[in-house]
Coordinates of C-alpha atoms and ligand atoms in Angstrom, one line a residue:
M1 CA 0.0 0.0 0.0
K2 CA 1.3 3.5 -0.9
R3 CA 2.1 5.9 1.9
V4 CA 0.3 9.2 1.9
K5 CA 1.8 12.3 3.4
I6 CA 0.1 13.8 6.4
K7 CA -0.2 17.2 4.8
E8 CA -2.3 15.6 2.0
L9 CA -4.4 13.5 4.4
L10 CA -5.3 16.5 6.6
A11 CA -6.9 18.0 3.5
T12 CA -8.7 14.8 2.5
P13 CA -12.4 14.2 3.4
P14 CA -12.5 11.3 5.9
T15 CA -14.8 8.5 4.7
G16 CA -13.3 5.6 6.6
Q17 CA -11.0 4.8 3.7
V18 CA -7.8 2.8 4.6
V19 CA -4.6 4.8 4.4
K20 CA -1.0 4.4 5.2
I21 CA 1.2 6.9 7.0
Q22 CA 4.8 6.8 8.1
G23 CA 6.6 9.1 10.4
W24 CA 8.1 9.8 13.9
V25 CA 6.3 9.8 17.2
R26 CA 6.0 13.1 18.8
T27 CA 4.0 11.9 21.8
F28 CA 2.1 8.9 22.9
R29 CA -0.7 9.4 25.5
N30 CA -2.7 6.9 27.5
N31 CA -1.3 4.0 25.5
Q32 CA -3.8 5.1 22.9
F33 CA -3.1 8.4 21.2
I34 CA -0.1 8.7 18.9
A35 CA 0.9 12.1 17.5
L36 CA 2.8 11.2 14.4
N37 CA 4.8 13.7 12.4
D38 CA 6.3 13.1 8.9
G39 CA 7.7 16.6 8.3
S40 CA 5.4 17.3 5.4
T41 CA 3.6 19.9 7.7
I42 CA 3.9 21.3 11.1
Q43 CA 0.7 19.4 12.0
N44 CA 0.8 15.9 13.5
M45 CA -1.6 13.2 12.6
Q46 CA -3.4 11.6 15.5
A47 CA -3.4 7.8 15.2
V48 CA -5.7 6.1 17.7
V49 CA -4.9 2.6 19.0
A50 CA -8.0 0.7 20.1
L51 CA -7.5 -0.8 23.6
A52 CA -6.0 -4.3 23.6
S53 CA -5.7 -4.3 19.8
I54 CA -1.9 -4.3 19.9
D55 CA 0.3 -6.5 22.1
D56 CA 2.0 -5.0 25.1
A57 CA 5.5 -5.6 23.8
T58 CA 4.8 -3.5 20.7
L59 CA 3.0 -0.8 22.7
K60 CA 6.1 -0.3 24.9
R61 CA 8.1 0.4 21.8
I62 CA 5.9 3.3 20.8
T63 CA 8.1 6.0 22.3
T64 CA 8.8 9.6 21.5
G65 CA 11.2 9.6 18.5
A66 CA 10.4 6.1 17.3
C67 CA 9.6 5.7 13.6
L68 CA 6.3 4.0 12.7
S69 CA 4.4 2.7 9.7
I70 CA 0.7 2.8 10.4
Q71 CA -2.3 1.7 8.4
G72 CA -5.8 2.5 9.4
E73 CA -9.1 4.2 8.6
L74 CA -9.2 7.9 8.0
I75 CA -12.2 9.2 10.1
A76 CA -13.5 12.5 11.4
S77 CA -11.9 13.1 14.8
L78 CA -14.0 13.2 17.9
G79 CA -11.3 14.9 20.0
K80 CA -10.4 18.5 19.7
G81 CA -7.3 19.8 18.0
Q82 CA -7.6 18.0 14.8
S83 CA -10.3 17.4 12.2
V84 CA -9.3 13.9 11.1
E85 CA -7.5 11.0 12.7
V86 CA -6.4 7.5 11.8
K87 CA -8.0 4.5 13.5
V88 CA -5.1 2.1 13.6
T89 CA -5.5 -1.4 12.1
E90 CA -1.9 -2.2 11.5
L91 CA 1.2 -0.8 13.1
E92 CA 4.8 -1.6 12.4
I93 CA 7.9 -0.2 14.3
L94 CA 10.4 0.8 11.6
G95 CA 12.9 2.3 14.1
D96 CA 13.0 2.0 17.8
C97 CA 14.0 5.0 19.9
D98 CA 15.2 4.5 23.5
A99 CA 13.3 7.1 25.4
E100 CA 15.9 7.1 28.2
K101 CA 18.7 8.1 25.8
F102 CA 16.8 10.2 23.1
P103 CA 17.9 13.8 23.7
L104 CA 14.7 15.3 22.4
Q105 CA 12.1 15.0 25.1
P106 CA 8.6 16.3 24.5
K107 CA 9.4 19.6 26.2
K108 CA 10.9 22.9 25.2
H109 CA 14.7 22.8 24.5
S110 CA 16.9 25.8 24.2
L111 CA 18.1 26.7 20.7
E112 CA 21.7 26.6 22.0
F113 CA 21.2 23.0 23.1
L114 CA 19.6 22.1 19.8
R115 CA 22.7 23.4 17.9
E116 CA 24.8 20.7 19.7
I117 CA 22.5 18.0 18.2
A118 CA 22.1 19.4 14.7
H119 CA 21.6 15.9 13.4
L120 CA 18.4 15.6 15.5
R121 CA 17.1 19.2 15.8
S122 CA 15.6 18.7 12.3
R123 CA 12.9 16.7 14.2
T124 CA 11.7 19.7 16.2
N125 CA 8.8 21.9 15.3
T126 CA 10.9 25.0 15.2
I127 CA 13.7 23.8 13.0
S128 CA 11.5 21.9 10.7
A129 CA 9.2 24.9 10.2
V130 CA 12.2 27.1 9.5
M131 CA 13.6 24.7 6.9
R132 CA 10.2 24.4 5.2
V133 CA 10.1 28.2 4.9
R134 CA 13.7 28.2 3.7
H135 CA 12.8 25.8 1.0
A136 CA 9.8 27.9 0.0
M137 CA 12.0 31.0 -0.2
A138 CA 14.6 29.2 -2.4
F139 CA 11.8 28.1 -4.7
A140 CA 10.3 31.6 -4.8
I141 CA 13.6 33.2 -5.7
H142 CA 13.9 31.0 -8.8
R143 CA 10.3 31.7 -9.7
F144 CA 10.7 35.5 -9.3
F145 CA 13.7 35.6 -11.6
N146 CA 12.3 33.1 -14.1
E147 CA 9.1 35.2 -14.4
R148 CA 11.3 38.2 -15.3
G149 CA 13.5 36.4 -17.9
F150 CA 16.6 36.3 -15.7
Y151 CA 19.0 33.3 -16.4
Y152 CA 20.4 31.3 -13.5
I153 CA 24.2 31.2 -13.8
H154 CA 26.4 28.9 -11.8
T155 CA 29.5 30.8 -10.9
P156 CA 32.5 28.9 -9.6
I157 CA 33.1 28.0 -6.0
I158 CA 36.8 27.7 -6.3
T159 CA 38.3 30.9 -7.5
G160 CA 41.7 32.3 -8.2
S161 CA 41.6 35.8 -6.8
D162 CA 40.1 37.9 -4.0
A163 CA 39.1 40.7 -6.3
E164 CA 36.0 41.4 -4.2
G165 CA 38.0 42.2 -1.0
A166 CA 34.9 41.2 0.9
G167 CA 36.7 39.4 3.7
D168 CA 39.3 36.8 4.6
M169 CA 39.2 33.7 2.4
F170 CA 39.5 30.0 2.9
R171 CA 42.4 28.6 1.0
V172 CA 42.0 25.6 -1.3
T173 CA 45.1 23.5 -1.8
T174 CA 46.3 19.9 -2.2
L175 CA 49.8 20.7 -1.1
D176 CA 51.1 18.8 1.9
G177 CA 50.7 21.3 4.8
K178 CA 53.6 19.7 6.8
N179 CA 56.0 19.6 4.0
P180 CA 55.0 21.9 1.1
P181 CA 57.2 22.4 -2.0
L182 CA 59.3 25.6 -1.8
D183 CA 60.5 27.9 -4.5
E184 CA 64.0 29.3 -4.7
N185 CA 63.1 32.0 -2.2
G186 CA 61.9 29.5 0.3
H187 CA 58.2 30.4 -0.2
I188 CA 55.5 27.9 -0.8
N189 CA 55.6 27.0 -4.5
H190 CA 52.0 27.2 -5.7
K191 CA 53.0 26.3 -9.2
E192 CA 53.1 22.8 -7.9
D193 CA 49.6 23.1 -6.4
F194 CA 46.6 21.5 -8.0
F195 CA 45.6 24.5 -10.1
G196 CA 49.2 25.7 -10.5
R197 CA 48.3 28.8 -8.5
E198 CA 46.8 30.0 -5.2
T199 CA 43.1 29.3 -5.0
N200 CA 40.4 29.9 -2.5
L201 CA 36.7 29.5 -1.9
T202 CA 34.6 32.3 -3.4
V203 CA 33.4 35.2 -1.3
S204 CA 30.9 36.2 -4.0
G205 CA 30.0 35.2 -7.5
Q206 CA 29.6 38.8 -8.7
L207 CA 32.6 39.4 -10.8
E208 CA 32.0 36.2 -12.8
G209 CA 28.3 37.1 -12.9
E210 CA 29.0 40.4 -14.6
T211 CA 30.6 38.5 -17.5
Y212 CA 27.2 36.9 -18.2
A213 CA 25.1 40.0 -17.6
L214 CA 27.2 41.6 -20.4
A215 CA 26.0 38.8 -22.7
L216 CA 22.6 37.5 -21.5
S217 CA 21.4 40.9 -20.1
E218 CA 19.9 39.8 -16.9
I219 CA 21.3 36.9 -14.8
Y220 CA 21.4 35.8 -11.2
T221 CA 23.5 33.4 -9.1
F222 CA 22.3 31.5 -6.1
G223 CA 25.0 29.6 -4.3
P224 CA 27.2 29.1 -1.3
T225 CA 29.8 31.8 -0.4
F226 CA 32.6 31.6 2.2
R227 CA 34.1 34.2 4.5
A228 CA 36.8 33.4 7.0
E229 CA 36.1 36.5 9.0
N230 CA 36.2 35.9 12.7
S231 CA 32.8 37.4 13.4
N232 CA 31.1 35.4 16.1
T233 CA 27.8 37.2 15.8
A234 CA 24.2 36.2 15.4
R235 CA 24.2 37.7 11.8
H236 CA 27.4 36.1 10.4
L237 CA 28.3 32.7 9.1
A238 CA 31.5 31.4 7.5
E239 CA 29.5 29.6 4.9
F240 CA 26.3 31.3 3.7
W241 CA 24.2 31.4 0.6
M242 CA 23.9 34.4 -1.5
I243 CA 21.6 35.5 -4.4
E244 CA 23.3 37.9 -6.8
P245 CA 21.4 39.3 -9.7
E246 CA 23.4 41.3 -12.2
M247 CA 21.7 43.4 -14.9
A248 CA 23.0 45.1 -18.0
F249 CA 21.4 48.5 -18.7
Y250 CA 20.3 49.1 -15.1
D251 CA 21.4 52.2 -13.2
I252 CA 21.4 52.4 -9.4
H253 CA 17.7 53.4 -9.3
D254 CA 16.6 50.4 -11.4
N255 CA 18.8 48.3 -9.1
M256 CA 17.0 49.6 -5.9
Q257 CA 13.6 49.0 -7.5
L258 CA 14.5 45.4 -8.4
A259 CA 15.7 44.8 -4.8
T260 CA 12.5 46.2 -3.4
D261 CA 10.4 44.1 -5.8
L262 CA 12.3 40.9 -5.0
L263 CA 12.0 41.4 -1.2
Q264 CA 8.3 42.2 -1.3
Y265 CA 7.7 39.3 -3.7
L266 CA 9.4 36.8 -1.4
V267 CA 7.7 38.0 1.8
R268 CA 4.3 37.9 0.1
Y269 CA 5.1 34.4 -1.2
A270 CA 5.9 33.3 2.4
L271 CA 2.6 34.8 3.7
D272 CA 0.6 33.1 0.9
N273 CA 2.3 29.7 1.0
C274 CA 3.7 29.1 4.5
S275 CA 0.8 30.1 6.7
D276 CA 0.9 27.1 9.0
D277 CA 4.6 27.4 9.7
L278 CA 4.5 31.2 10.0
E279 CA 1.7 31.0 12.5
F280 CA 3.7 28.6 14.6
L281 CA 6.8 30.8 14.3
N282 CA 4.8 33.9 15.1
K283 CA 3.6 32.3 18.4
R284 CA 7.2 31.1 19.1
A285 CA 8.6 34.6 18.6
Q286 CA 5.9 36.1 20.8
E287 CA 6.7 33.7 23.6
E288 CA 10.4 34.7 23.2
E289 CA 9.6 38.4 23.2
A290 CA 7.6 38.0 26.5
T291 CA 10.8 36.9 28.3
K292 CA 12.5 40.2 27.3
P293 CA 12.3 43.5 29.2
Q294 CA 9.5 45.8 27.9
E295 CA 11.8 48.3 26.2
Q296 CA 13.5 45.6 24.2
R297 CA 10.4 44.1 22.8
S298 CA 9.5 44.8 19.2
E299 CA 6.3 46.8 18.6
L300 CA 5.1 44.5 15.8
S301 CA 4.6 40.7 15.8
L302 CA 6.4 38.6 13.2
L303 CA 3.3 38.4 11.0
E304 CA 2.7 42.2 11.4
R305 CA 6.3 42.9 10.4
L306 CA 5.9 40.7 7.3
K307 CA 2.7 42.4 6.2
F308 CA 4.3 45.8 6.9
V309 CA 7.1 45.1 4.5
V310 CA 4.7 44.0 1.7
E311 CA 2.4 46.9 2.1
N312 CA 4.8 49.8 2.6
D313 CA 7.4 51.5 0.4
F314 CA 11.0 51.4 1.6
Q315 CA 12.6 54.7 2.6
K316 CA 15.3 55.7 0.2
L317 CA 17.9 58.2 1.4
S318 CA 21.5 59.1 0.6
Y319 CA 24.4 58.3 2.9
T320 CA 24.9 62.0 3.4
E321 CA 21.3 62.5 4.6
A322 CA 21.6 59.5 6.9
I323 CA 24.8 61.0 8.5
E324 CA 22.9 64.3 9.2
I325 CA 20.0 62.3 10.9
L326 CA 22.5 60.3 12.9
K327 CA 24.6 63.3 14.0
N328 CA 21.5 65.0 15.3
S329 CA 20.0 61.9 16.9
T330 CA 19.4 61.7 20.6
P331 CA 21.6 58.6 21.2
N332 CA 24.4 60.3 19.3
K333 CA 24.2 63.5 21.3
K334 CA 23.9 61.6 24.6
K335 CA 26.9 59.4 23.4
K336 CA 24.7 56.3 23.7
F337 CA 26.2 54.9 20.5
Q338 CA 29.3 52.8 20.9
Y339 CA 30.6 54.6 17.8
V340 CA 29.6 58.3 18.0
V341 CA 29.0 59.7 14.5
E342 CA 31.1 62.8 14.1
E343 CA 31.9 63.4 10.5
W344 CA 31.0 62.5 6.9
G345 CA 32.9 59.6 5.6
V346 CA 32.7 57.1 8.5
D347 CA 31.4 53.6 7.9
L348 CA 28.0 53.0 9.5
Q349 CA 27.9 50.4 12.3
S350 CA 24.9 48.1 12.8
E351 CA 23.8 50.3 15.8
H352 CA 23.5 53.2 13.4
E353 CA 21.7 51.2 10.7
R354 CA 19.3 49.8 13.3
Y355 CA 18.6 53.3 14.7
L356 CA 17.6 54.5 11.2
V357 CA 15.4 51.5 10.5
E358 CA 13.8 50.8 13.9
K359 CA 13.7 54.1 15.6
H360 CA 13.8 56.9 13.1
F361 CA 11.9 55.7 10.0
K362 CA 10.4 52.6 11.4
K363 CA 10.5 50.9 8.0
P364 CA 13.0 49.3 5.7
V365 CA 15.6 51.7 4.5
I366 CA 17.7 51.8 1.3
L367 CA 20.9 53.9 1.7
Y368 CA 22.7 54.9 -1.4
N369 CA 25.7 57.0 -2.6
Y370 CA 28.2 56.0 0.0
P371 CA 31.7 57.5 0.3
K372 CA 34.0 55.7 -2.1
N373 CA 36.6 55.1 0.5
I374 CA 34.5 52.7 2.5
K375 CA 33.2 50.7 -0.6
A376 CA 34.5 48.2 -3.1
F377 CA 36.7 49.2 -6.1
Y378 CA 34.1 48.2 -8.7
M379 CA 31.4 50.6 -7.7
R380 CA 30.5 53.3 -10.1
Q381 CA 32.1 56.7 -9.2
N382 CA 29.7 59.6 -9.0
E383 CA 30.3 63.1 -10.5
D384 CA 31.1 64.6 -7.0
D385 CA 34.3 62.5 -7.0
K386 CA 33.6 61.6 -3.3
T387 CA 30.8 59.0 -3.5
V388 CA 30.0 55.8 -5.4
A389 CA 26.6 54.5 -6.6
A390 CA 26.4 51.9 -3.8
M391 CA 23.2 50.8 -2.1
D392 CA 22.5 48.8 1.1
V393 CA 19.0 47.6 2.0
L394 CA 18.5 47.7 5.8
F395 CA 15.8 45.7 7.5
P396 CA 14.3 45.9 11.0
G397 CA 15.9 43.4 13.4
I398 CA 18.4 42.4 10.8
G399 CA 20.4 45.4 9.6
E400 CA 22.0 44.9 6.2
I401 CA 20.1 42.3 4.2
I402 CA 21.3 43.5 0.7
G403 CA 24.4 45.2 -0.5
G404 CA 24.9 46.2 -4.2
S405 CA 25.8 49.0 -6.6
Q406 CA 25.9 50.2 -10.1
R407 CA 29.2 49.0 -11.5
E408 CA 32.0 51.1 -12.9
E409 CA 31.7 50.5 -16.6
R410 CA 34.4 53.0 -17.8
H411 CA 37.8 51.3 -18.3
D412 CA 39.9 54.3 -17.4
R413 CA 38.0 55.0 -14.2
L414 CA 38.1 51.4 -13.1
L415 CA 41.8 51.0 -13.8
K416 CA 42.6 54.1 -11.8
R417 CA 40.6 52.9 -8.8
I418 CA 42.3 49.5 -8.9
Q419 CA 45.6 51.2 -8.9
E420 CA 44.7 53.6 -6.1
M421 CA 43.6 50.8 -4.0
N422 CA 46.7 48.7 -4.7
L423 CA 44.6 45.8 -6.0
P424 CA 46.2 43.1 -8.2
E425 CA 45.6 44.7 -11.6
K426 CA 47.1 41.6 -13.4
E427 CA 44.7 39.2 -11.8
L428 CA 41.8 41.4 -12.8
W429 CA 42.7 41.4 -16.5
W430 CA 39.6 39.6 -17.6
Y431 CA 37.4 41.9 -15.5
L432 CA 39.0 44.9 -17.0
E433 CA 38.6 43.5 -20.5
L434 CA 34.8 43.5 -20.1
R435 CA 35.2 47.3 -20.1
K436 CA 37.2 47.2 -23.3
F437 CA 35.0 45.1 -25.4
G438 CA 31.4 46.4 -25.6
S439 CA 31.1 47.7 -22.1
A440 CA 27.6 48.7 -20.9
P441 CA 26.2 50.4 -17.8
H442 CA 25.1 47.6 -15.4
S443 CA 24.2 47.0 -11.8
G444 CA 23.6 44.2 -9.3
F445 CA 23.3 43.3 -5.7
G446 CA 23.7 40.5 -3.2
L447 CA 21.0 39.2 -1.0
G448 CA 22.1 37.2 2.0
F449 CA 19.8 34.2 2.0
E450 CA 20.1 33.4 5.7
R451 CA 19.4 37.0 6.6
L452 CA 16.3 36.8 4.5
I453 CA 15.3 33.6 6.4
L454 CA 16.0 35.3 9.7
F455 CA 13.6 38.1 8.8
V456 CA 10.8 35.8 7.4
T457 CA 10.9 33.3 10.3
G458 CA 11.5 35.8 13.2
M459 CA 14.4 33.7 14.4
T460 CA 17.1 35.7 16.1
N461 CA 20.3 33.7 15.5
I462 CA 21.5 33.0 12.0
R463 CA 22.9 29.6 13.2
D464 CA 19.3 28.4 13.5
V465 CA 18.2 29.1 9.9
I466 CA 20.8 27.0 8.0
P467 CA 20.8 23.2 8.5
F468 CA 24.5 22.9 9.5
P469 CA 25.9 26.3 10.5
R470 CA 29.6 26.9 10.0
F471 CA 31.2 29.5 12.3
P472 CA 34.5 29.9 14.1
K473 CA 35.5 26.7 15.9
S474 CA 32.5 24.8 14.7
A475 CA 32.2 22.4 11.8
E476 CA 30.9 19.2 13.3
F477 CA 28.3 17.3 11.3
Ligands
4AD1 O1 27.6 43.3 1.1 P1 28.3 42.0 0.6 O2 29.6 41.7 1.1 O3 28.3 42.2 -1.0 C1 28.8 41.4 -1.9 O4 29.4 40.3 -1.7 C2 28.6 41.9 -3.3 N1 29.5 41.2 -4.2 C3 27.2 41.6 -3.7 C4 26.9 42.1 -5.1 O5 26.8 43.3 -5.3 N2 26.6 41.2 -6.0 O6 27.3 40.8 0.9 C5 26.0 40.8 0.4 C6 25.0 40.3 1.4 C7 25.0 41.2 2.7 O7 24.1 42.3 2.5 C8 24.4 40.2 3.7 O8 23.0 40.0 3.6 C9 25.1 38.9 3.3 O9 25.4 39.0 1.9 N3 26.3 38.6 4.1 C10 26.3 37.6 5.0 N4 25.4 36.7 5.5 C11 25.8 35.8 6.4 N5 27.1 35.7 6.9 C12 28.0 36.6 6.5 N6 29.3 36.5 6.9 C13 27.7 37.6 5.5 N7 28.4 38.5 4.8 C14 27.5 39.1 4.0
MG2 MG1 27.8 44.8 2.5

């Protein structure tokens, strides 16, 4: 007999038909009521064992965490909490679970504890809800771009240069670390390495993405990126996924519009397609909020925040305007910021970004035209000679969710900037050639996938929205 997923059965009219379900026991009450979950939905299916219909030895093996295969009649439920239930006729234990040793008891566990058992936390309501939403967002990202005629380009994971300068990189080598070959100067001889040169894991697919935007017009990448920065924060991972659209013929304003459309589309998709999981996560977030002191609680619930983003325009303002607001802000005057904002040109810290988003505007903010000295070499230089056409999208509770820019398409300007910043001009030969052969104005941005998932699920630590987080001193599993 073919197994039916619980999600499907919950939407099926119960007529006493015989069905088969398989899944893991969440709870077993009164030697009679099994709450079975197969991960297809946050909801459990109640399976009811008639008294004395199953032998005692088997009954004892129905424990939290055990894996069961059940056949029975699908009937309208008499109890409250579910509309249908399965009246068990056959029950098979597929996998026992020693209740004494199983770390997941039917009670609330801390997220910190669950991170230590990442191989089992997938069986919890919270993590499975997050991962279903994560799936839905990945799917919606492809759908959004496909609907708009963007092509999905797979940029390489192993790359030869750190042209981006986005952060420290993980080296890729097959040389013997204990006894590497040396050159005549006593340095490691990378000519003998696998690729005949130094290589590392990519920090961004952008530069390669640009080569395809200048051929297919509108492309995007969606893949893993790696940064060996030692940031032990709730917003940083060493391995994270990034979505990087790159568009020929877009200026910075077109770029900001696309970023807005994408974020609103994704949040709307989640509201329309993940309502069960979002309702659960909304309640979870509310319970967590209730444990915080009043002044730290957010004014809106998760669902209210999501609706707010879909229904309201984002606030656009230049870096220069933001600096004025920050300089005159109460926390700045009272020196409440850890980094007091004194002059134009400083990089914004997350405390400043959060002030703008959460206190001043109370909505998502897009900052643009940043000082060139705090931004990457490839950003298009503005006429004022001080700023570049960069943009960051800042979200409540998250801070920076997107970073992007219009790209410098003028060969002479780009080359000058590369030289000013002491970047390896030789390694960037191919990137520079794009500006020699049929250059075009173009723009793009990077959306941090896990930061998006943080926002949509209301989770507060980025380590809980990726199945197996990678961060300093942690790569088990
Ligand atoms: O601002 P970033 O560094 O921009 C780039 O890499 C550009 N090449 C993107 C582009 O224009 N195509 O990173 C983009 C986004 C950030 O806004 C943030 O959401 C996320 O990637 N991000 C991280 N997410 C998790 N952990 C980290 N360590 C992250 N670093 C950046
Ligand atoms: Mg950035």
